[in-house]
Coordinates of C-alpha atoms in Angstrom, one line a residue:
M1063 CA -13.4 101.4 -51.8
I1064 CA -14.7 97.8 -52.1
S1065 CA -12.7 97.0 -55.3
L1066 CA -9.6 98.6 -53.8
L1067 CA -9.9 96.6 -50.5
K1068 CA -10.5 93.4 -52.4
S1069 CA -7.5 94.0 -54.6
L1070 CA -5.2 94.8 -51.8
L1071 CA -6.1 92.0 -49.5
T1072 CA -5.6 89.4 -52.3
R1073 CA -2.1 90.6 -53.2
W1074 CA -0.2 92.7 -50.6
F1075 CA 2.6 94.9 -52.0
G1076 CA 6.1 93.8 -51.2
A1077 CA 7.2 95.8 -48.2
Q1078 CA 10.4 97.7 -48.7
Q1079 CA 12.5 99.3 -45.9
P1080 CA 12.7 103.1 -46.5
T1081 CA 15.9 105.0 -46.5
P1082 CA 16.4 106.5 -43.1
V1083 CA 15.8 110.3 -43.0
V1084 CA 16.5 112.6 -40.1
V1085 CA 13.9 115.4 -39.9
Y1086 CA 13.3 118.5 -37.7
P1087 CA 10.3 120.8 -37.3
T1088 CA 10.2 124.0 -39.3
N1089 CA 10.3 126.1 -36.1
E1090 CA 13.7 124.7 -35.2
P1091 CA 16.8 125.9 -37.0
A1092 CA 18.9 123.4 -38.8
A1093 CA 22.5 122.9 -37.7
T1094 CA 24.8 124.9 -40.0
T1095 CA 27.7 122.7 -39.5
A1096 CA 28.3 119.1 -38.6
P1097 CA 31.3 117.3 -37.1
A1098 CA 33.8 116.3 -39.7
E1099 CA 33.5 112.6 -38.9
L1100 CA 29.8 112.7 -39.9
H1101 CA 30.2 114.5 -43.2
S1102 CA 30.4 111.4 -45.3
A1103 CA 27.6 109.4 -43.7
S1104 CA 25.3 112.1 -42.3
P1105 CA 21.7 111.7 -43.4
Q1106 CA 20.0 114.6 -45.0
L1107 CA 18.2 117.1 -42.8
V1108 CA 14.7 118.0 -44.3
A1109 CA 12.2 120.6 -43.1
Y1110 CA 8.6 119.5 -42.6
D1111 CA 5.3 121.0 -41.4
E1112 CA 4.9 119.7 -37.8
N1113 CA 1.1 120.3 -37.9
L1114 CA 0.5 118.4 -41.1
Y1115 CA -0.3 115.0 -39.6
D1116 CA -2.7 116.4 -37.0
K1117 CA -4.5 118.4 -39.7
A1118 CA -4.8 115.4 -42.0
K1119 CA -6.1 113.2 -39.1
T1120 CA -8.8 115.8 -38.4
Q1121 CA -9.7 116.0 -42.1
W1122 CA -10.0 112.2 -42.1
Q1123 CA -12.3 112.2 -39.0
F1124 CA -14.6 114.8 -40.7
G1125 CA -14.4 112.9 -44.0
D1126 CA -12.9 115.9 -45.9
W1127 CA -11.7 113.6 -48.8
H1128 CA -10.9 116.4 -51.3
S1129 CA -8.4 118.1 -49.0
L1130 CA -6.7 114.8 -48.1
A1131 CA -6.6 113.7 -51.7
N1132 CA -5.0 116.9 -52.8
M1133 CA -2.1 116.7 -50.3
D1134 CA 1.3 117.3 -52.0
D1135 CA 3.4 114.1 -52.2
N1136 CA 6.7 115.9 -51.7
S1137 CA 5.4 117.4 -48.4
L1138 CA 4.3 114.0 -47.3
A1139 CA 7.5 112.3 -48.2
N1140 CA 9.5 114.7 -46.0
H1141 CA 7.4 114.1 -42.9
P1142 CA 8.2 111.7 -40.1
E1143 CA 4.7 110.3 -40.3
A1144 CA 4.9 109.9 -44.1
G1145 CA 3.5 106.4 -44.1
K1146 CA 0.4 107.4 -42.2
L1147 CA -0.1 110.5 -44.4
F1148 CA 0.1 108.5 -47.6
L1149 CA -2.3 106.0 -46.1
L1150 CA -4.8 108.7 -45.2
K1151 CA -4.4 110.2 -48.8
A1152 CA -5.1 106.7 -50.3
T1153 CA -8.3 106.2 -48.3
A1154 CA -9.5 109.7 -49.4
Q1155 CA -8.7 108.9 -53.1
S1156 CA -10.6 105.6 -52.9
Q1157 CA -13.7 107.4 -51.4
L1158 CA -13.6 109.8 -54.4
G1159 CA -13.3 106.8 -56.8
N1160 CA -9.7 107.4 -57.8
T1161 CA -8.6 103.8 -57.5
T1162 CA -5.4 104.0 -59.5
D1163 CA -4.2 107.0 -57.5
A1164 CA -5.2 105.3 -54.3
M1165 CA -3.2 102.2 -55.1
S1166 CA -0.1 104.4 -55.8
S1167 CA -0.5 106.2 -52.5
L1168 CA -0.9 102.8 -50.7
K1169 CA 2.3 101.6 -52.2
Q1170 CA 4.2 104.6 -51.0
A1171 CA 2.7 104.1 -47.5
Q1172 CA 4.0 100.6 -47.4
Q1173 CA 7.4 101.6 -48.6
C1174 CA 7.5 103.9 -45.6
G1175 CA 7.0 101.0 -43.4
I1176 CA 3.3 101.0 -42.7
Q1177 CA 2.1 97.6 -41.5
K1178 CA -0.6 95.6 -43.4
K1179 CA -2.8 95.5 -40.3
L1180 CA -3.1 99.3 -40.1
I1181 CA -3.7 99.6 -43.9
A1182 CA -6.5 97.0 -43.7
K1183 CA -8.1 98.8 -40.7
L1184 CA -8.2 102.0 -42.6
L1185 CA -9.7 100.4 -45.7
V1186 CA -12.3 98.5 -43.7
S1187 CA -13.2 101.9 -42.1
G1188 CA -13.6 103.2 -45.7
V1189 CA -16.1 100.3 -46.4
Y1190 CA -18.2 101.5 -43.5
N1191 CA -18.0 105.1 -44.7
T1192 CA -19.3 103.9 -48.1
L1193 CA -22.2 102.1 -46.3
G1194 CA -22.9 105.4 -44.5
K1195 CA -23.1 107.2 -47.8
T1196 CA -25.4 104.5 -49.2
A1197 CA -27.8 105.1 -46.2
L1198 CA -27.7 108.8 -46.7
I1199 CA -28.6 108.4 -50.4
A1200 CA -31.5 106.2 -49.3
G1201 CA -32.7 108.9 -46.9
Q1202 CA -31.9 106.8 -43.8
Q1203 CA -29.9 109.2 -41.7
Q1204 CA -30.0 107.3 -38.4
R1205 CA -28.6 104.2 -40.1
A1206 CA -26.0 106.3 -41.8
L1207 CA -24.9 107.7 -38.4
G1208 CA -24.4 104.1 -37.1
Y1209 CA -22.2 103.3 -40.1
F1210 CA -20.1 106.4 -39.7
E1211 CA -19.6 105.5 -36.0
Q1212 CA -18.4 102.1 -37.1
S1213 CA -16.0 103.7 -39.6
L1214 CA -14.5 106.0 -37.0
S1215 CA -14.3 103.4 -34.1
N1216 CA -12.8 100.7 -36.4
S1217 CA -9.9 103.0 -37.2
G1218 CA -8.8 103.7 -33.7
M1219 CA -8.2 107.4 -34.7
A1220 CA -11.3 109.0 -33.3
G1221 CA -11.8 110.4 -29.8
D1222 CA -15.5 111.1 -29.3
V1223 CA -16.9 108.8 -32.0
K1224 CA -20.5 109.9 -31.7
L1225 CA -19.6 113.6 -32.0
M1226 CA -17.3 113.0 -34.9
A1227 CA -19.9 110.8 -36.7
K1228 CA -22.5 113.7 -36.6
A1229 CA -19.8 116.0 -38.0
R1230 CA -19.0 113.4 -40.8
I1231 CA -22.7 113.2 -41.7
S1232 CA -22.8 116.9 -42.4
E1233 CA -19.6 116.7 -44.5
Q1234 CA -20.8 113.7 -46.5
L1235 CA -24.2 115.2 -47.2
Q1236 CA -22.4 118.3 -48.5
Q1237 CA -20.2 116.2 -50.7
L1238 CA -22.9 114.0 -52.1
E1239 CA -25.1 117.0 -53.0
L1240 CA -28.3 114.9 -52.9
S1241 CA -30.2 117.5 -54.9
N1242 CA -28.1 116.5 -57.9
P1243 CA -28.0 112.7 -58.4
S1244 CA -25.7 113.1 -61.4
F1245 CA -23.0 113.9 -58.8
L1246 CA -22.8 110.2 -58.2
S1247 CA -21.3 109.5 -61.6
W1248 CA -17.9 110.7 -60.5
S1249 CA -17.9 110.9 -56.7
V1250 CA -19.0 107.3 -55.9
E1251 CA -17.0 104.4 -57.1
K1252 CA -18.4 102.3 -60.0
E1253 CA -19.6 99.5 -57.8
M1254 CA -21.8 101.9 -55.8
V1255 CA -23.1 103.6 -58.9
S1256 CA -24.2 100.3 -60.5
V1257 CA -26.2 99.6 -57.4
L1258 CA -27.6 103.0 -56.5
M1259 CA -28.3 104.8 -59.7
P1260 CA -31.2 102.3 -60.7
L1261 CA -32.6 102.8 -57.2
F1262 CA -32.5 106.6 -57.7
R1263 CA -34.4 106.4 -61.0
H1264 CA -36.8 103.9 -59.4
S1265 CA -37.5 106.3 -56.5
Q1266 CA -38.2 109.1 -59.0
K1267 CA -40.7 107.0 -60.8
V1268 CA -42.3 106.1 -57.5
A1269 CA -42.9 109.8 -56.7
S1270 CA -44.9 110.2 -60.0
N1271 CA -47.1 107.1 -59.5
N1272 CA -50.5 107.2 -57.9
K1273 CA -50.9 106.5 -54.2
N1274 CA -52.2 103.0 -54.6
N1275 CA -49.0 101.8 -56.2
Q1276 CA -46.6 103.9 -54.3
S1277 CA -46.6 101.8 -51.1
N1278 CA -45.7 98.6 -52.9
R1279 CA -43.1 100.3 -55.0
L1280 CA -41.5 102.0 -52.0
E1281 CA -41.4 98.6 -50.2
Q1282 CA -39.6 97.1 -53.1
L1283 CA -37.2 100.0 -53.3
N1284 CA -36.4 99.7 -49.6
R1285 CA -35.8 96.0 -50.0
E1286 CA -33.4 96.6 -52.9
I1287 CA -31.5 99.1 -50.8
L1288 CA -31.3 96.7 -47.9
I1289 CA -30.0 93.9 -50.0
A1290 CA -27.3 96.3 -51.5
E1291 CA -26.3 97.2 -47.9
L1292 CA -26.1 93.5 -46.9
D1293 CA -23.9 92.9 -49.8
L1294 CA -21.5 95.6 -48.7
S1295 CA -21.6 94.4 -45.1
K1296 CA -20.6 90.9 -46.3
K1297 CA -17.6 92.4 -48.0
A1298 CA -16.7 94.2 -44.8
L1299 CA -16.9 90.8 -42.9
L1300 CA -14.7 89.1 -45.5
A1301 CA -12.2 92.0 -45.2
R1302 CA -12.1 91.5 -41.4
R1303 CA -11.4 87.8 -41.8
A1304 CA -8.6 88.6 -44.2
L1305 CA -7.3 91.2 -41.7
A1306 CA -7.3 88.6 -39.0
K1307 CA -5.5 86.1 -41.2
A1308 CA -2.9 88.7 -42.4
S1309 CA -2.3 89.6 -38.7
G1310 CA -1.7 86.0 -37.7
V1311 CA -4.7 85.8 -35.5
N1312 CA -5.2 82.1 -34.7
V1313 CA -7.8 81.6 -31.9
N1314 CA -8.2 77.9 -30.9
G1315 CA -9.3 78.0 -27.3
L1316 CA -11.9 75.6 -26.0
V1317 CA -15.5 76.8 -26.5
S1318 CA -18.2 75.3 -24.3
I1319 CA -21.5 75.5 -26.3
I1320 CA -24.4 75.5 -23.9
I1321 CA -27.8 74.5 -25.4
P1322 CA -30.9 74.4 -23.3
T1323 CA -33.6 72.3 -25.0
R1324 CA -37.2 71.5 -24.2
R1325 CA -38.1 70.5 -27.8
A1326 CA -37.3 66.9 -28.4
H1327 CA -38.3 67.3 -32.1
N1328 CA -35.4 69.7 -32.5
I1329 CA -32.6 67.2 -31.6
D1330 CA -31.6 66.9 -35.3
V1331 CA -31.4 70.7 -35.6
I1332 CA -29.0 70.7 -32.6
I1333 CA -26.8 68.0 -34.1
E1334 CA -26.6 69.7 -37.5
N1335 CA -25.8 73.1 -36.0
I1336 CA -22.8 71.7 -34.1
T1337 CA -21.6 69.3 -36.8
R1338 CA -21.2 72.1 -39.4
Q1339 CA -19.2 74.6 -37.4
S1340 CA -15.8 75.3 -38.9
Y1341 CA -14.5 76.0 -35.4
K1342 CA -13.5 72.6 -34.0
N1343 CA -12.3 72.9 -30.4
I1344 CA -15.8 72.5 -28.9
E1345 CA -17.3 71.1 -25.7
L1346 CA -21.0 70.5 -26.0
I1347 CA -23.2 70.9 -22.8
L1348 CA -26.8 70.0 -23.3
V1349 CA -29.5 71.0 -20.8
P1350 CA -32.7 69.1 -21.5
H1351 CA -35.9 70.3 -19.8
F1352 CA -39.2 68.3 -19.7
Y1353 CA -37.7 65.5 -21.8
N1354 CA -39.4 62.1 -21.2
E1355 CA -37.3 58.9 -20.9
S1356 CA -37.6 58.1 -24.6
S1357 CA -36.6 61.5 -25.8
L1358 CA -33.7 61.6 -23.4
K1359 CA -32.4 58.3 -24.7
E1360 CA -32.7 59.7 -28.3
L1361 CA -30.8 62.8 -27.3
E1362 CA -28.0 60.7 -25.7
K1363 CA -27.8 58.4 -28.7
K1364 CA -27.5 61.2 -31.3
A1365 CA -25.1 63.3 -29.1
E1366 CA -22.9 60.3 -28.9
T1367 CA -22.4 60.4 -32.7
L1368 CA -20.5 63.7 -32.2
R1369 CA -18.1 62.2 -29.6
S1370 CA -15.2 61.8 -32.0
K1371 CA -15.6 65.3 -33.4
L1372 CA -15.8 67.2 -30.1
N1373 CA -13.5 67.8 -27.2
N1374 CA -16.2 66.7 -24.7
I1375 CA -20.0 66.1 -24.4
V1376 CA -22.0 66.7 -21.2
I1377 CA -25.7 66.1 -20.7
L1378 CA -26.9 67.8 -17.5
K1379 CA -29.9 66.0 -16.0
I1380 CA -31.5 68.6 -13.7
D1381 CA -34.9 68.3 -12.0
D1382 CA -37.6 69.9 -14.2
T1383 CA -38.7 72.2 -11.4
V1384 CA -35.5 74.1 -11.6
P1385 CA -36.1 77.4 -13.6
L1386 CA -34.3 78.0 -16.9
G1387 CA -31.8 80.6 -15.6
A1388 CA -30.6 78.4 -12.8
R1389 CA -30.2 75.5 -15.2
L1390 CA -28.0 77.7 -17.4
N1391 CA -25.9 78.8 -14.5
R1392 CA -25.2 75.1 -13.7
A1393 CA -24.1 74.6 -17.3
I1394 CA -21.7 77.6 -16.9
D1395 CA -20.3 76.0 -13.8
A1396 CA -19.8 72.7 -15.6
A1397 CA -18.1 74.4 -18.6
R1398 CA -14.4 73.9 -19.0
G1399 CA -13.9 76.2 -22.0
N1400 CA -12.0 79.5 -22.3
Y1401 CA -15.3 80.8 -23.7
W1402 CA -18.9 79.7 -23.4
A1403 CA -21.6 80.2 -26.0
K1404 CA -25.3 79.9 -25.6
M1405 CA -27.3 78.5 -28.6
D1406 CA -31.0 77.9 -28.9
D1407 CA -32.3 74.5 -30.0
D1408 CA -34.5 75.8 -32.8
D1409 CA -32.4 78.5 -34.5
L1410 CA -30.0 77.9 -37.4
Y1411 CA -26.2 78.5 -36.9
F1412 CA -24.1 78.3 -40.0
E1413 CA -20.5 77.2 -40.6
N1414 CA -18.6 80.3 -39.7
Y1415 CA -20.9 81.5 -36.9
L1416 CA -18.6 80.4 -34.0
S1417 CA -15.3 81.1 -35.6
D1418 CA -16.3 84.7 -36.5
M1419 CA -17.5 85.3 -33.0
I1420 CA -14.5 84.0 -31.2
A1421 CA -12.0 85.9 -33.5
L1422 CA -13.5 89.2 -32.2
F1423 CA -12.1 88.6 -28.8
E1424 CA -8.6 89.2 -30.2
L1425 CA -9.6 92.7 -31.2
D1426 CA -10.5 94.2 -27.8
D1427 CA -11.2 93.3 -24.2
Y1428 CA -14.8 92.3 -24.9
A1429 CA -16.5 90.3 -22.1
M1430 CA -19.2 89.2 -24.5
V1431 CA -20.1 89.4 -28.2
G1432 CA -23.4 88.6 -29.8
K1433 CA -26.0 89.8 -32.4
F1434 CA -28.6 92.6 -32.1
E1435 CA -29.3 93.0 -35.8
Q1436 CA -30.7 89.6 -36.7
F1437 CA -32.3 87.6 -39.5
I1438 CA -35.8 86.3 -38.4
Y1439 CA -37.7 83.7 -40.4
L1440 CA -41.5 84.0 -39.9
S1441 CA -42.9 80.7 -40.9
D1442 CA -46.6 81.7 -40.7
I1443 CA -46.1 84.3 -43.5
N1444 CA -43.1 82.6 -45.1
K1445 CA -40.9 85.7 -45.1
M1446 CA -37.4 86.5 -43.7
V1447 CA -37.0 89.8 -41.9
L1448 CA -33.8 91.7 -40.8
R1449 CA -34.5 93.0 -37.3
F1450 CA -32.8 96.3 -36.3
P1451 CA -31.1 96.7 -39.7
G1452 CA -27.8 98.6 -39.5
W1453 CA -27.4 98.0 -35.7
H1454 CA -24.1 96.1 -35.7
N1455 CA -20.4 96.4 -35.0
R1456 CA -20.9 98.6 -31.9
L1457 CA -21.1 98.3 -28.2
S1458 CA -24.7 97.3 -27.4
F1459 CA -27.1 94.8 -25.9
V1460 CA -27.2 91.5 -27.8
S1461 CA -29.7 88.7 -28.2
G1462 CA -29.8 85.9 -25.7
S1463 CA -29.6 83.2 -28.5
T1464 CA -26.2 84.6 -29.5
F1465 CA -24.4 85.1 -26.2
V1466 CA -20.6 84.3 -26.5
V1467 CA -18.6 85.1 -23.4
N1468 CA -14.9 85.4 -22.9
R1469 CA -14.3 84.1 -19.4
R1470 CA -11.1 86.2 -19.0
Y1471 CA -13.3 89.3 -18.7
G1472 CA -16.8 87.9 -18.2
G1473 CA -16.1 85.0 -15.9
N1474 CA -18.5 86.2 -13.2
L1475 CA -21.5 86.7 -15.6
R1476 CA -24.6 84.7 -14.6
F1477 CA -28.2 84.4 -15.7
G1478 CA -31.0 85.5 -13.6
E1479 CA -32.3 82.4 -11.8
T1480 CA -35.8 82.7 -13.2
E1481 CA -37.9 81.0 -15.9
S1482 CA -38.0 84.1 -18.1
G1483 CA -36.0 87.4 -18.2
E1484 CA -32.8 85.4 -17.4
D1485 CA -31.0 86.9 -20.4
T1486 CA -31.9 90.5 -19.4
A1487 CA -30.5 89.9 -15.9
L1488 CA -27.2 88.8 -17.3
L1489 CA -27.0 91.8 -19.6
K1490 CA -27.8 94.1 -16.7
M1491 CA -25.0 92.5 -14.7
A1492 CA -22.6 93.2 -17.6
E1493 CA -23.7 96.8 -17.7
E1494 CA -23.4 97.4 -14.0
S1495 CA -19.9 95.8 -14.1
K1496 CA -19.0 98.1 -17.0
L1497 CA -18.0 95.1 -19.1
K1498 CA -17.8 95.5 -22.9
V1499 CA -20.6 93.8 -24.8
Y1500 CA -20.2 94.0 -28.6
A1501 CA -22.9 93.5 -31.2
V1502 CA -21.5 92.0 -34.4
D1503 CA -22.9 91.6 -37.9
C1504 CA -26.1 89.7 -38.6
F1505 CA -24.6 86.9 -40.7
N1506 CA -24.6 83.1 -40.2
H1507 CA -27.5 82.9 -37.8
I1508 CA -31.3 82.8 -38.3
V1509 CA -33.9 83.0 -35.6
M1510 CA -36.7 80.6 -36.5
R1511 CA -40.2 81.7 -35.5
S1512 CA -43.0 79.1 -35.5
A1513 CA -46.5 79.8 -36.6
D1514 CA -47.6 78.9 -33.1
V1515 CA -46.3 81.5 -30.7
N1516 CA -46.9 79.0 -27.8
N1517 CA -43.8 77.2 -29.0
H1518 CA -41.6 80.1 -27.9
T1519 CA -40.7 81.5 -24.5
W1520 CA -41.0 85.0 -26.1
Q1521 CA -44.6 84.9 -27.3
V1522 CA -45.0 87.8 -29.8
S1523 CA -46.6 87.7 -33.2
S1524 CA -45.0 88.2 -36.7
E1525 CA -46.4 91.7 -36.8
Y1526 CA -44.1 92.6 -34.0
F1527 CA -41.0 91.7 -36.0
L1528 CA -42.3 93.3 -39.2
K1529 CA -42.6 96.6 -37.3
E1530 CA -39.0 96.3 -36.0
G1531 CA -37.4 95.2 -39.2
S1532 CA -37.4 95.0 -43.0
V1533 CA -38.4 92.1 -45.2
V1534 CA -35.3 90.7 -47.0
C1535 CA -37.0 88.0 -49.1
D1536 CA -39.9 85.6 -49.3
G1537 CA -39.1 82.1 -47.9
L1538 CA -36.1 80.9 -46.0
C1539 CA -33.3 82.4 -48.1
D1540 CA -30.1 81.4 -46.5
E1541 CA -28.0 82.8 -49.4
F1542 CA -28.3 86.2 -47.7
V1543 CA -27.1 84.8 -44.4
R1544 CA -24.3 82.4 -45.0
V1545 CA -20.9 84.0 -45.4

């Protein structure tokens, strides 16, 4: 699936207009005669199975790849939904590792008039299905369920996504035949085999080792599986960007970035985060808190260096007795953008952070997007953890340091006017208003945790994050984060 997606998105087939065909269902008789004036130009009447598309769609929802891949080409060609049927067949063939056949079916789908956007959506859904199979192989069924939900919801073809995802787990388990790892050699594409077969062999060795070594080896195995999943998730993100580009998505509305700051020593971090954003139509609203006169002058001086690069810069000077939530609400009121985004003054936000977030608003009527699955750097133990791995690309609560709001739908959202818990109050308002809040992938953002918990509003230890997540690497390894 990955290699197929990469190949297709780098060189689309030349679309050809199909020859018009008039069809009628098999339960309706064909006309035995036609008016004389139509004899020379009348298109051919062809019988077709009127239930074929609905059956194929159900097979796709369940993940019955073998049935879809074995559909007869002649039966598909005679159907009014021929393009969609060839596309479903192609996705099934790619899941079974039959890349050459899948490319042939895709070409037939496009010759029937299927648009690139729909092709890309189905292929991206296939990427998430592959991620789901990866999680099943690793024994992580809950994570697999999340990936199958993403696969189904991304396609737009599933009704009850949660119900269908559970059904797909059952089908994929049956296909994978986990009791026989050799099954992988033909059912999973080469890219997956190269990643997963060594992990299987490693896990078998772990089982035979003594208990003292087992814990360390299992930890290493889980880390390798996590990194393999992150690699596939990156490819899914790149595919989504390619889809947006192919579809002509060009979002350039004004974004008001709101940064509350009470750490003067992080001024340079703020400037760097803003400077490196690839998205350029930005208004910066800084909300200093407990800054002395010297620090405030430094903030103003360094912010001024961004003046030529930004649409506007505002520094809100509010009495220090005003709680954080109320300060943020004043910033929202001062913002002029089509969107507003809250950033923290100590986290890292990489080049494509903002552009990826804003592009999502073109896909659905989301009021807010953000991240729930997050990279966390724990400076006291020098490790980077992925918190809530697998919890992305779904409707969910999101982290306050990654709020990005579309004012078209979330224009009335406000923080709780308190010193703490202000983010939770905003999320509760969104939930009560039945607004869509979408959790995206974990990339291009790192939460930085100081060794001194007193430096944070949320004062929890590194042990807390280790329990909620998985260690990705030792040190601050931004190669896993920047995409």
